[in-house]
CSV table of C-alpha atoms in Angstrom, one decimal:
chain,number,residue,atom,x,y,z
A,1,MET,CA,16.6,37.3,-14.6
A,2,ASN,CA,18.6,35.4,-16.9
A,3,ALA,CA,20.9,32.5,-16.3
A,4,SER,CA,23.9,35.0,-17.2
A,5,SER,CA,22.7,37.4,-14.6
A,6,ALA,CA,22.2,34.7,-11.9
A,7,ALA,CA,25.4,33.1,-12.6
A,8,ARG,CA,27.2,36.5,-11.8
A,9,LYS,CA,25.5,36.9,-8.5
A,10,LEU,CA,26.4,33.9,-7.5
A,11,VAL,CA,30.2,34.2,-8.0
A,12,ALA,CA,29.8,37.6,-6.4
A,13,ALA,CA,27.9,36.1,-3.5
A,14,ALA,CA,30.6,33.1,-3.1
A,15,ALA,CA,33.5,35.8,-3.1
A,16,VAL,CA,32.3,37.6,-0.3
A,17,HIS,CA,30.7,34.8,1.9
A,18,GLY,CA,32.5,31.7,0.5
A,19,ALA,CA,31.0,29.0,-1.7
A,20,ASP,CA,29.7,26.5,1.0
A,21,ALA,CA,27.4,29.1,2.4
A,22,VAL,CA,26.3,30.3,-0.7
A,23,VAL,CA,25.5,26.9,-2.1
A,24,ARG,CA,23.7,25.9,1.0
A,25,CYS,CA,21.6,29.0,0.6
A,26,ALA,CA,20.9,28.7,-3.1
A,27,ILE,CA,19.8,25.0,-2.8
A,28,GLY,CA,17.4,25.8,0.0
A,29,PHE,CA,15.9,28.7,-2.1
A,30,ALA,CA,15.7,26.8,-5.2
A,31,SER,CA,13.9,23.8,-3.3
A,32,HIS,CA,11.5,25.5,-1.7
A,33,GLY,CA,10.9,28.8,-3.7
A,34,LEU,CA,11.3,30.6,-0.5
A,35,ARG,CA,12.0,34.3,-0.3
A,36,GLU,CA,13.4,35.9,3.2
A,37,VAL,CA,11.5,38.7,4.7
A,38,ARG,CA,13.0,40.8,7.8
A,39,ILE,CA,10.6,43.2,9.5
A,40,ILE,CA,11.6,45.6,12.4
A,41,TYR,CA,8.9,46.1,15.0
A,42,LEU,CA,9.6,49.3,17.1
A,43,LEU,CA,8.9,49.2,20.9
A,44,LYS,CA,8.0,51.5,23.3
A,45,GLY,CA,9.3,50.2,26.7
A,46,PRO,CA,12.8,49.9,28.1
A,47,SER,CA,15.6,50.6,26.1
A,48,ILE,CA,17.5,47.6,24.8
A,49,LEU,CA,21.2,47.6,25.3
A,50,GLY,CA,22.3,44.5,23.6
A,51,ALA,CA,20.9,42.1,21.1
A,52,LYS,CA,18.9,39.2,23.1
A,53,ALA,CA,17.8,36.3,20.8
A,54,LEU,CA,14.2,35.0,21.9
A,55,ASP,CA,14.3,32.1,19.2
A,56,GLU,CA,15.9,31.5,15.9
A,57,HIS,CA,13.7,34.1,14.1
A,58,CYS,CA,13.0,36.7,16.6
A,59,ARG,CA,15.4,38.8,18.7
A,60,LEU,CA,15.5,42.1,20.6
A,61,ILE,CA,17.9,44.6,19.2
A,62,PRO,CA,18.8,48.3,20.3
A,63,TYR,CA,17.1,51.0,18.4
A,64,ALA,CA,20.6,52.2,17.0
A,65,ALA,CA,20.7,49.1,15.3
A,66,ALA,CA,17.3,48.9,13.9
A,67,LEU,CA,17.9,52.5,12.5
A,68,GLN,CA,21.1,50.9,10.5
A,69,GLN,CA,18.9,48.5,8.9
A,70,VAL,CA,16.1,51.1,7.6
A,71,ASN,CA,15.7,51.1,4.0
A,72,PRO,CA,16.6,54.9,2.7
A,73,ALA,CA,14.3,54.2,-0.1
A,74,ALA,CA,11.3,53.6,1.5
A,75,ALA,CA,8.4,55.6,1.1
A,76,TYR,CA,7.5,56.9,4.6
A,77,GLU,CA,8.8,60.1,5.7
A,78,ARG,CA,12.1,60.2,7.4
A,79,GLU,CA,10.9,62.7,10.2
A,80,MET,CA,8.2,60.1,11.4
A,81,ARG,CA,11.0,57.9,12.8
A,82,PRO,CA,11.7,58.5,16.6
A,83,SER,CA,15.2,60.3,17.3
A,84,PRO,CA,18.1,57.9,17.8
A,85,ALA,CA,18.6,59.8,21.2
A,86,THR,CA,15.0,58.6,22.4
A,87,ALA,CA,15.3,56.9,25.5
A,88,ASN,CA,12.5,54.1,25.7
A,89,VAL,CA,12.7,52.8,22.2
A,90,GLY,CA,14.0,49.3,21.4
A,91,ALA,CA,13.2,46.9,18.3
A,92,LEU,CA,12.0,43.3,17.6
A,93,GLU,CA,13.6,42.1,14.8
A,94,CYS,CA,11.9,39.3,12.8
A,95,THR,CA,12.5,36.8,10.2
A,96,TYR,CA,9.7,35.6,7.6
A,97,PHE,CA,10.0,33.3,5.0
A,98,GLU,CA,7.4,33.3,2.2
A,99,GLN,CA,6.7,31.0,-0.5
A,100,PRO,CA,4.6,32.3,-3.3
A,101,THR,CA,1.3,30.4,-4.4
A,102,SER,CA,-1.3,31.8,-6.7
A,103,GLY,CA,1.2,33.7,-9.1
A,104,GLU,CA,2.6,35.5,-6.1
A,105,VAL,CA,-0.8,37.1,-5.4
A,106,GLU,CA,-0.9,34.9,-2.2
A,107,CYS,CA,2.1,33.9,-0.2
A,108,ALA,CA,2.3,30.8,2.5
A,109,ARG,CA,4.4,32.4,5.4
A,110,TYR,CA,6.8,30.7,7.8
A,111,THR,CA,8.1,32.3,10.7
A,112,SER,CA,8.7,32.0,14.5
A,113,PRO,CA,6.2,30.1,16.6
A,114,LEU,CA,6.1,33.2,18.6
A,115,LEU,CA,4.7,35.4,16.0
A,116,LYS,CA,1.6,32.9,15.4
A,117,ALA,CA,-0.9,35.4,17.2
A,118,GLY,CA,1.1,38.4,15.9
A,119,PRO,CA,3.9,40.8,17.0
A,120,GLU,CA,1.5,42.8,19.2
A,121,THR,CA,0.3,39.7,21.5
A,122,LEU,CA,4.1,38.7,21.5
A,123,ALA,CA,5.1,42.0,23.1
A,124,LEU,CA,2.2,41.8,25.4
A,125,VAL,CA,3.2,38.2,26.9
A,126,LEU,CA,7.2,39.3,26.5
A,127,GLY,CA,6.0,42.2,28.8
A,128,LEU,CA,4.5,39.6,31.5
A,129,VAL,CA,7.7,37.7,31.3
A,130,TRP,CA,10.2,40.4,31.3
A,131,ARG,CA,8.0,42.6,33.8
A,132,VAL,CA,7.8,45.5,31.8
A,133,GLY,CA,5.2,47.5,29.6
A,134,LEU,CA,5.8,46.7,25.9
A,135,ARG,CA,4.0,48.4,22.8
A,136,VAL,CA,4.4,48.0,19.2
A,137,PHE,CA,4.0,51.3,17.6
A,138,ALA,CA,5.8,51.2,14.3
A,139,GLN,CA,7.2,48.8,11.7
A,140,TRP,CA,9.4,48.9,8.6
A,141,PRO,CA,11.3,46.4,6.3
A,142,ALA,CA,15.0,45.7,7.2
A,143,TYR,CA,17.9,45.5,4.4
A,144,PRO,CA,18.3,42.0,3.3
A,145,ASP,CA,21.4,40.6,4.0
A,146,LEU,CA,24.5,41.1,1.5
A,147,ALA,CA,24.0,37.5,0.7
A,148,THR,CA,20.2,37.8,0.1
A,149,ALA,CA,21.1,40.9,-1.9
A,150,THR,CA,23.6,39.1,-4.4
A,151,LEU,CA,21.4,36.0,-4.8
A,152,PRO,CA,19.1,35.6,-7.9
A,153,PHE,CA,16.2,35.8,-5.7
A,154,ASN,CA,13.9,38.9,-5.2
A,155,PHE,CA,13.8,40.4,-1.9
A,156,ARG,CA,9.9,40.9,-1.3
A,157,SER,CA,8.8,44.4,-2.2
A,158,TRP,CA,7.3,46.4,0.7
A,159,PRO,CA,3.7,47.6,0.1
A,160,GLY,CA,3.7,50.2,3.1
A,161,ASN,CA,5.0,51.1,6.6
A,162,SER,CA,2.7,51.9,9.6
A,163,PHE,CA,3.3,54.0,12.4
A,164,ASP,CA,1.1,54.9,15.6
A,165,LEU,CA,1.8,58.7,15.8
A,166,ARG,CA,-0.5,58.7,19.1
A,167,VAL,CA,2.3,56.8,21.3
A,168,GLU,CA,3.8,59.3,23.5
A,169,LEU,CA,7.5,58.3,23.4
A,170,ALA,CA,8.6,60.7,26.3
A,171,VAL,CA,6.4,58.9,29.0
A,172,GLN,CA,8.9,56.6,30.7
A,173,GLU,CA,8.1,54.1,33.6
A,174,ARG,CA,8.2,55.9,36.9
A,175,ARG,CA,11.2,53.7,38.3
A,176,PRO,CA,13.4,52.8,35.5
A,177,THR,CA,16.0,49.9,36.5
A,178,ILE,CA,19.6,50.4,35.5
A,179,GLU,CA,20.5,46.7,35.4
A,180,THR,CA,18.6,44.6,32.6
A,181,ARG,CA,16.2,42.4,33.7
A,182,PRO,CA,16.8,38.8,32.3
A,183,ILE,CA,14.0,37.5,30.0
A,184,ALA,CA,12.7,33.7,30.5
A,185,THR,CA,12.9,32.6,27.0
A,186,GLU,CA,11.5,28.9,27.6
A,187,GLU,CA,8.5,30.4,29.6
A,188,LEU,CA,7.6,32.9,26.6
A,189,ALA,CA,7.9,30.2,23.8
A,190,ARG,CA,5.6,28.1,26.3
A,191,LEU,CA,3.1,30.7,27.1
A,192,MET,CA,2.9,32.1,23.4
A,193,ALA,CA,2.1,28.3,22.4
A,194,ARG,CA,-0.5,28.1,25.3
A,195,TYR,CA,-2.3,31.3,24.3
A,196,ALA,CA,-2.8,30.6,20.6
A,197,SER,CA,-4.6,27.2,22.0
A,198,GLN,CA,-7.0,29.3,24.0
A,199,PRO,CA,-10.7,29.6,23.2
A,200,ASP,CA,-11.5,32.7,21.2
A,201,GLU,CA,-13.5,34.3,24.3
A,202,SER,CA,-10.4,33.3,26.8
A,203,ARG,CA,-7.9,35.1,24.4
A,204,ARG,CA,-10.1,38.3,24.1
A,205,ARG,CA,-10.1,38.5,27.9
A,206,LEU,CA,-6.4,37.5,28.5
A,207,SER,CA,-5.4,40.2,25.7
A,208,LEU,CA,-7.9,43.0,27.5
A,209,ALA,CA,-5.8,42.4,31.0
A,210,MET,CA,-2.5,42.3,29.3
A,211,ARG,CA,-3.1,45.5,27.6
A,212,ARG,CA,-4.4,47.1,30.7
A,213,VAL,CA,-1.2,45.8,32.7
A,214,ARG,CA,0.9,47.2,30.0
A,215,ASP,CA,-1.0,50.5,29.8
A,216,SER,CA,-0.7,51.1,33.7
A,217,THR,CA,3.2,51.4,33.3
A,218,GLU,CA,2.9,54.0,30.9
A,219,ARG,CA,0.6,56.2,32.8
A,220,THR,CA,2.0,59.4,34.1
A,221,GLU,CA,-0.6,60.0,36.9
A,222,VAL,CA,-0.9,57.4,39.6
A,223,GLU,CA,-4.8,57.4,39.4
A,224,ASP,CA,-4.8,56.3,35.8
A,225,SER,CA,-2.6,53.5,36.7
A,226,VAL,CA,-4.9,52.3,39.5
A,227,VAL,CA,-7.7,52.1,37.1
A,228,ASP,CA,-5.9,50.2,34.5
A,229,VAL,CA,-4.8,47.5,37.0
A,230,CYS,CA,-8.3,47.4,38.5
A,231,ILE,CA,-9.7,46.7,34.8
A,232,ALA,CA,-7.1,44.1,34.4
A,233,LEU,CA,-8.4,42.3,37.8
A,234,GLU,CA,-12.1,42.9,36.9
A,235,THR,CA,-11.3,41.0,33.8
A,236,LEU,CA,-9.5,38.0,35.3
A,237,PHE,CA,-11.5,37.6,38.6
A,238,ILE,CA,-14.9,38.9,37.3
A,239,LYS,CA,-17.3,36.7,35.6
A,240,THR,CA,-21.1,38.5,35.6
A,241,ARG,CA,-21.7,42.4,36.2
A,242,SER,CA,-23.9,41.8,39.0
A,243,GLU,CA,-21.2,40.4,41.0
A,244,PRO,CA,-19.6,42.5,44.2
A,245,LYS,CA,-16.5,43.4,42.5
A,246,SER,CA,-14.6,44.3,45.4
A,247,LYS,CA,-15.6,41.1,47.6
A,248,SER,CA,-15.2,39.2,44.4
A,249,ILE,CA,-11.7,40.5,43.5
A,250,SER,CA,-10.0,40.3,46.8
A,251,LYS,CA,-11.4,36.5,47.6
A,252,ARG,CA,-11.0,34.9,44.3
A,253,GLY,CA,-7.3,37.0,43.8
A,254,SER,CA,-5.9,36.1,47.2
A,255,TRP,CA,-7.3,32.6,46.8
A,256,TYR,CA,-5.7,32.2,43.4
A,257,PHE,CA,-2.3,34.0,44.0
A,258,ALA,CA,-1.4,33.1,47.6
A,259,ASP,CA,0.5,30.3,48.8
A,260,SER,CA,-0.7,29.9,52.5
A,261,ALA,CA,-3.5,30.9,54.8
A,262,ALA,CA,-1.4,33.8,56.2
A,263,GLU,CA,-0.7,35.2,52.9
A,264,ARG,CA,-4.4,34.7,51.5
A,265,VAL,CA,-5.5,37.1,54.5
A,266,ARG,CA,-2.9,39.9,53.7
A,267,VAL,CA,-3.6,39.7,49.9
A,268,CYS,CA,-7.3,39.6,50.3
A,269,LYS,CA,-6.8,42.9,52.6
A,270,PHE,CA,-4.6,44.8,50.0
A,271,LEU,CA,-6.7,43.9,47.1
A,272,LYS,CA,-9.9,45.2,48.9
A,273,GLU,CA,-7.9,48.5,50.0
A,274,PHE,CA,-6.7,48.8,46.4
A,275,TYR,CA,-10.3,48.6,44.9
A,276,ASP,CA,-11.4,51.1,47.4
A,277,LEU,CA,-9.0,53.4,46.2
A,278,ARG,CA,-10.2,52.6,42.6
A,279,SER,CA,-13.9,53.5,44.0
A,280,LYS,CA,-12.6,56.6,45.5
A,281,ILE,CA,-11.0,57.8,42.2
A,282,VAL,CA,-13.5,56.6,39.7
A,283,HIS,CA,-16.6,58.2,41.9
A,284,GLY,CA,-14.7,61.3,42.6
A,285,ALA,CA,-14.8,61.3,46.4
A,286,PRO,CA,-13.4,64.6,47.8
A,287,PRO,CA,-10.0,64.6,49.5
A,288,ALA,CA,-9.8,64.9,52.9
A,289,ALA,CA,-7.8,67.8,54.4
A,290,GLN,CA,-4.3,66.6,55.0
A,291,THR,CA,-0.9,67.8,56.4
A,292,ALA,CA,2.1,67.4,53.5
A,293,ARG,CA,3.4,64.4,55.6
A,294,GLN,CA,0.3,62.8,55.2
A,295,GLU,CA,-0.1,63.1,51.7
A,296,ALA,CA,3.4,61.8,51.0
A,297,GLN,CA,2.6,59.0,53.2
A,298,GLU,CA,-0.7,58.2,50.9
A,299,GLU,CA,1.1,58.8,47.8
A,300,ARG,CA,3.7,56.4,49.0
A,301,ARG,CA,0.7,54.0,50.0
A,302,ARG,CA,-0.5,54.3,46.6
A,303,GLY,CA,2.5,53.3,45.1
A,304,GLU,CA,3.0,50.2,47.3
A,305,LEU,CA,-0.8,49.0,46.3
A,306,ILE,CA,0.1,49.5,42.8
A,307,VAL,CA,3.1,47.3,42.8
A,308,ASP,CA,1.4,44.7,44.9
A,309,ALA,CA,-1.6,44.6,42.7
A,310,LEU,CA,0.5,44.3,39.6
A,311,ASP,CA,2.4,41.3,40.9
A,312,VAL,CA,-1.3,39.5,41.4
A,313,ALA,CA,-2.2,40.8,38.0
A,314,ARG,CA,0.8,39.5,36.1
A,315,THR,CA,1.3,36.2,38.1
A,316,SER,CA,-2.6,35.3,37.5
A,317,LEU,CA,-2.2,36.4,33.9
A,318,LYS,CA,0.7,34.2,33.3
A,319,ASP,CA,-1.0,30.8,35.1
A,320,MET,CA,-4.1,31.4,33.2
A,321,ILE,CA,-2.6,31.7,30.0
A,322,ASP,CA,-0.5,28.6,31.1
A,323,GLN,CA,-3.5,26.6,32.7
A,324,GLY,CA,-6.8,28.5,31.3
A,325,ILE,CA,-9.1,30.8,33.1
A,326,PRO,CA,-11.0,29.2,36.0
A,327,ASN,CA,-14.9,28.4,34.7
A,328,ASP,CA,-16.4,28.0,38.1
A,329,TRP,CA,-14.8,30.6,40.8
A,330,GLU,CA,-17.2,29.4,43.3
A,331,ALA,CA,-15.7,25.6,43.1
A,332,SER,CA,-12.1,27.2,43.6
A,333,GLU,CA,-12.5,27.0,47.2
A,334,GLU,CA,-12.2,23.1,46.9
A,335,PRO,CA,-8.3,22.1,46.9
A,336,SER,CA,-8.8,19.9,43.6
A,337,SER,CA,-9.8,22.7,41.6
A,338,ILE,CA,-7.3,25.5,42.9
A,339,ARG,CA,-3.9,26.0,41.2
A,340,ARG,CA,-2.1,26.0,44.5
A,341,CYS,CA,-3.2,24.2,47.6
A,342,PRO,CA,-1.8,26.1,50.7
A,343,PRO,CA,0.5,26.0,52.5
A,344,ARG,CA,3.8,25.3,50.4
A,345,ASN,CA,7.3,25.4,51.4
A,346,ASP,CA,8.9,28.5,51.2
A,347,SER,CA,11.7,26.9,49.1
A,348,GLN,CA,9.1,26.3,46.3
A,349,ILE,CA,7.6,30.0,46.4
A,350,ARG,CA,9.3,32.9,44.5
A,351,SER,CA,10.2,35.8,46.3
A,352,ILE,CA,8.6,37.8,43.7
A,353,LYS,CA,5.9,35.9,42.2
A,354,SER,CA,5.6,37.5,39.0
A,355,ASP,CA,9.2,37.2,38.1
A,356,SER,CA,10.1,33.7,36.7
A,357,PHE,CA,13.8,34.0,37.7
A,358,SER,CA,13.6,35.2,41.2
A,359,TRP,CA,15.2,33.6,44.4
A,360,SER,CA,12.9,31.7,46.6
A,361,LEU,CA,11.4,33.0,49.9
A,362,ALA,CA,13.6,30.7,51.8
A,363,GLU,CA,16.8,32.0,49.7
A,364,GLN,CA,15.6,35.7,49.8
A,365,LYS,CA,15.3,35.4,53.8
A,366,ASP,CA,18.9,34.2,54.1
A,367,ILE,CA,20.3,36.8,51.8
A,368,ASP,CA,18.7,39.4,53.6
A,369,ARG,CA,19.8,38.3,56.9
A,370,GLN,CA,23.4,38.1,55.6
A,371,LEU,CA,23.2,41.5,53.9
A,372,GLU,CA,21.9,43.4,57.1
A,373,ALA,CA,24.6,41.5,58.9
A,374,VAL,CA,27.2,43.8,57.0
A,375,TRP,CA,25.7,47.3,57.1
A,376,ARG,CA,24.0,47.0,60.5
A,377,ARG,CA,27.5,46.0,62.1
A,378,LEU,CA,29.2,49.2,60.6
A,379,VAL,CA,26.0,51.3,61.7
A,380,ASP,CA,26.0,50.1,65.3
A,381,ALA,CA,29.7,50.3,65.9
A,382,ALA,CA,29.7,53.9,65.0
A,383,GLU,CA,29.1,56.9,67.7
A,384,PRO,CA,26.5,59.2,66.7
A,385,PRO,CA,27.4,63.0,66.6
A,386,SER,CA,26.2,65.7,69.2
A,387,PRO,CA,22.3,65.9,69.4
A,388,THR,CA,22.5,69.2,67.4
A,389,THR,CA,24.6,67.8,64.4
A,390,GLY,CA,22.9,66.3,61.2
A,391,ALA,CA,24.1,63.7,59.0
A,392,THR,CA,26.4,64.8,56.5
A,393,VAL,CA,26.2,63.0,52.9
A,394,TYR,CA,28.8,62.6,50.2
A,395,GLY,CA,28.2,61.3,47.1
A,396,ASN,CA,31.4,59.7,46.6
A,397,LEU,CA,34.5,59.0,48.4
A,398,HIS,CA,35.5,62.4,49.2
A,399,PRO,CA,38.9,62.9,50.3
A,400,LYS,CA,38.9,66.0,51.9
A,401,GLY,CA,35.5,64.8,53.9
A,402,LEU,CA,37.5,61.7,54.8
A,403,ALA,CA,40.6,63.4,56.2
A,404,GLU,CA,38.2,65.9,58.1
A,405,CYS,CA,36.3,63.1,59.8
A,406,ARG,CA,39.5,61.4,60.6
A,407,GLN,CA,41.0,64.5,62.0
A,408,GLN,CA,38.3,65.4,64.1
A,409,GLY,CA,37.5,62.1,65.5
A,410,VAL,CA,34.2,62.1,63.9
A,411,ASP,CA,32.6,58.7,63.2
A,412,TYR,CA,31.4,58.0,59.8
A,413,VAL,CA,30.1,54.8,57.4
A,414,ILE,CA,31.3,54.1,53.9
A,415,MET,CA,28.3,52.7,52.2
A,416,HIS,CA,30.3,50.4,49.5
A,417,PRO,CA,28.4,48.0,47.5
A,418,ALA,CA,31.4,45.6,47.4
A,419,LEU,CA,30.9,44.8,50.8
A,420,LEU,CA,27.2,43.7,50.2
A,421,TYR,CA,28.2,41.7,46.8
A,422,MET,CA,31.0,40.1,48.6
A,423,ALA,CA,28.5,39.0,51.3
A,424,HIS,CA,25.9,38.0,49.2
A,425,PRO,CA,25.3,34.2,49.0
A,426,LYS,CA,24.6,33.9,45.3
A,427,TRP,CA,27.4,36.3,44.0
A,428,PRO,CA,30.5,34.7,42.5
A,429,LYS,CA,33.5,34.4,45.0
A,430,ALA,CA,36.5,33.8,42.7
A,431,ALA,CA,37.8,35.8,39.9
A,432,SER,CA,37.3,32.6,37.6
A,433,ASP,CA,33.7,32.2,38.6
A,434,SER,CA,31.2,33.1,35.6
A,435,LEU,CA,28.4,35.5,36.1
A,436,ASP,CA,24.9,34.8,34.6
A,437,GLU,CA,22.0,37.3,34.1
A,438,ARG,CA,19.9,36.0,36.8
A,439,ALA,CA,22.6,36.4,39.5
A,440,ARG,CA,23.5,39.6,38.1
A,441,TYR,CA,20.3,41.5,37.8
A,442,TYR,CA,18.8,40.0,41.5
A,443,CYS,CA,22.0,40.6,43.3
A,444,TRP,CA,22.0,43.9,42.2
A,445,MET,CA,18.1,44.2,43.3
A,446,ASP,CA,19.3,43.2,46.6
A,447,VAL,CA,22.2,45.3,46.8
A,448,GLU,CA,20.3,48.4,46.0
A,449,ARG,CA,17.3,47.5,48.4
A,450,HIS,CA,20.2,46.9,51.3
A,451,LEU,CA,21.8,50.1,50.3
A,452,GLU,CA,18.8,52.2,50.9
A,453,ARG,CA,17.9,50.6,54.2
A,454,TRP,CA,21.7,51.3,55.1
A,455,ARG,CA,21.3,55.0,54.1
A,456,LYS,CA,18.0,55.2,56.2
A,457,ALA,CA,19.6,53.7,59.4
A,458,ALA,CA,22.7,55.8,59.0
A,459,THR,CA,20.6,58.9,58.6
A,460,ALA,CA,18.5,58.2,61.8
A,461,LYS,CA,21.7,57.8,63.8
A,462,ARG,CA,22.7,61.2,61.9
A,463,LEU,CA,25.9,59.5,61.0
A,464,THR,CA,28.5,61.2,58.2
A,465,GLN,CA,28.0,58.9,55.1
A,466,PHE,CA,30.4,58.5,52.0
A,467,ARG,CA,27.9,56.8,49.3
A,468,VAL,CA,29.8,55.1,46.7
A,469,PRO,CA,28.0,55.2,43.4
A,470,HIS,CA,26.2,51.8,42.2
A,471,SER,CA,25.2,51.3,38.9
A,472,ASP,CA,26.7,48.2,36.9
A,473,SER,CA,26.9,45.0,39.3
A,474,ALA,CA,29.4,43.7,36.8
A,475,ALA,CA,31.7,46.1,38.2
A,476,TYR,CA,31.7,44.0,41.5
A,477,HIS,CA,32.8,40.6,40.1
A,478,PRO,CA,35.9,39.5,41.9
A,479,SER,CA,37.9,39.4,38.4
A,480,GLN,CA,37.3,43.3,38.7
A,481,ARG,CA,38.5,43.9,42.4
A,482,ALA,CA,41.5,46.2,41.6
A,483,THR,CA,39.1,48.5,40.2
A,484,TRP,CA,37.0,48.9,43.2
A,485,PRO,CA,36.7,52.3,44.9
A,486,ARG,CA,39.2,52.2,47.9
A,487,PRO,CA,38.7,52.3,51.1
A,488,LEU,CA,36.0,49.6,51.5
A,489,GLU,CA,35.5,50.7,55.0
């Protein structure tokens, strides 16, 4: 590019973005010979509703926002892109800066420390911190910013694009959540730095365990999830093939994870039950004859075991990335060599251990006590109908149904989320109070759990129920009180 063309581009950029911004950009590029490269990594996992910065150079963005940045001149086929309506696709937008070295054949690349081990590893560790399954399945170049396009510096030519067409995007997690779980960005940065400093063998083991934890969230069959989680536990807690796996995993996993002697007994028991379940699946044990009710109970128990075992795997993974994998498990019975020395105070223990932002156990107990007092009072005060009458359930505040109950003198309960939010000790109390993402998400989880307990108690008493829909917790901030469905009781 000649001087005349460069000058015209600078003038055009200054007119659009302001002279000061363009001068700063031009000086930086001229001084360092850097050029900006922006890459979009498509992620299979939860849908991303709004942009979330992980650091200065990496951010999560919705898939729709990623589509707006696709270069239409790229070589890959348009039909290879997922549909804009695909539910479980998000994107990671990363900015790189390159400095040509040997005649532009090689480039020194500068970017976020989060990407030191690559985008795939970042997705795995982010999945641990965010408590979801994330998989990079495609990448493409993004449009340069308008300022970059008008400045006299070349945007990097893109050599190609990659897609993994084997990824099945239609598969979603069994229990997708409505609220967005907060991301502990400081913890993410620390874990990525610690992971990069681990020895090669430790990184290999940690990576295998993280991939299996992620894979377990994508499975459609419960049996496959069980096997994936067991492989992750074996990778973390087994050193040699000759070790008794069930005994070693239950003993070491409980010692490493639990915070008190009593909890170690509980964790050891369910880890052994979980590994026994894996053995039955892998070795093809014939199923015993069961009634439909017994099958439903067993399926529910399998789900509970997977959730509990995943908690052990996720928490242990984060701590082993942070502190290193123990070398001598037999020495772990010594207080000086174990990660936690029980017993600990409930105020120091998270209620969901693999979740960085969760309440402490002491806080959770107080929250549960106050929320149960709300719905228990209403259920206990209502008179049950005649023994031959079943529970009638309305999915909203049905005016006709309410009128009939009042006319006939039939007791009923209105399951209103606002009653639980107002009683929640962590929820904002005044319209001027702010609502941070931690309070929003975990209060929503608490309300969801107690609404379910409320429904079961009312159904067991055969009460007529009016269930107010519950989705967005922000709708129950005190500033939105005028919009709450009426009546509350």
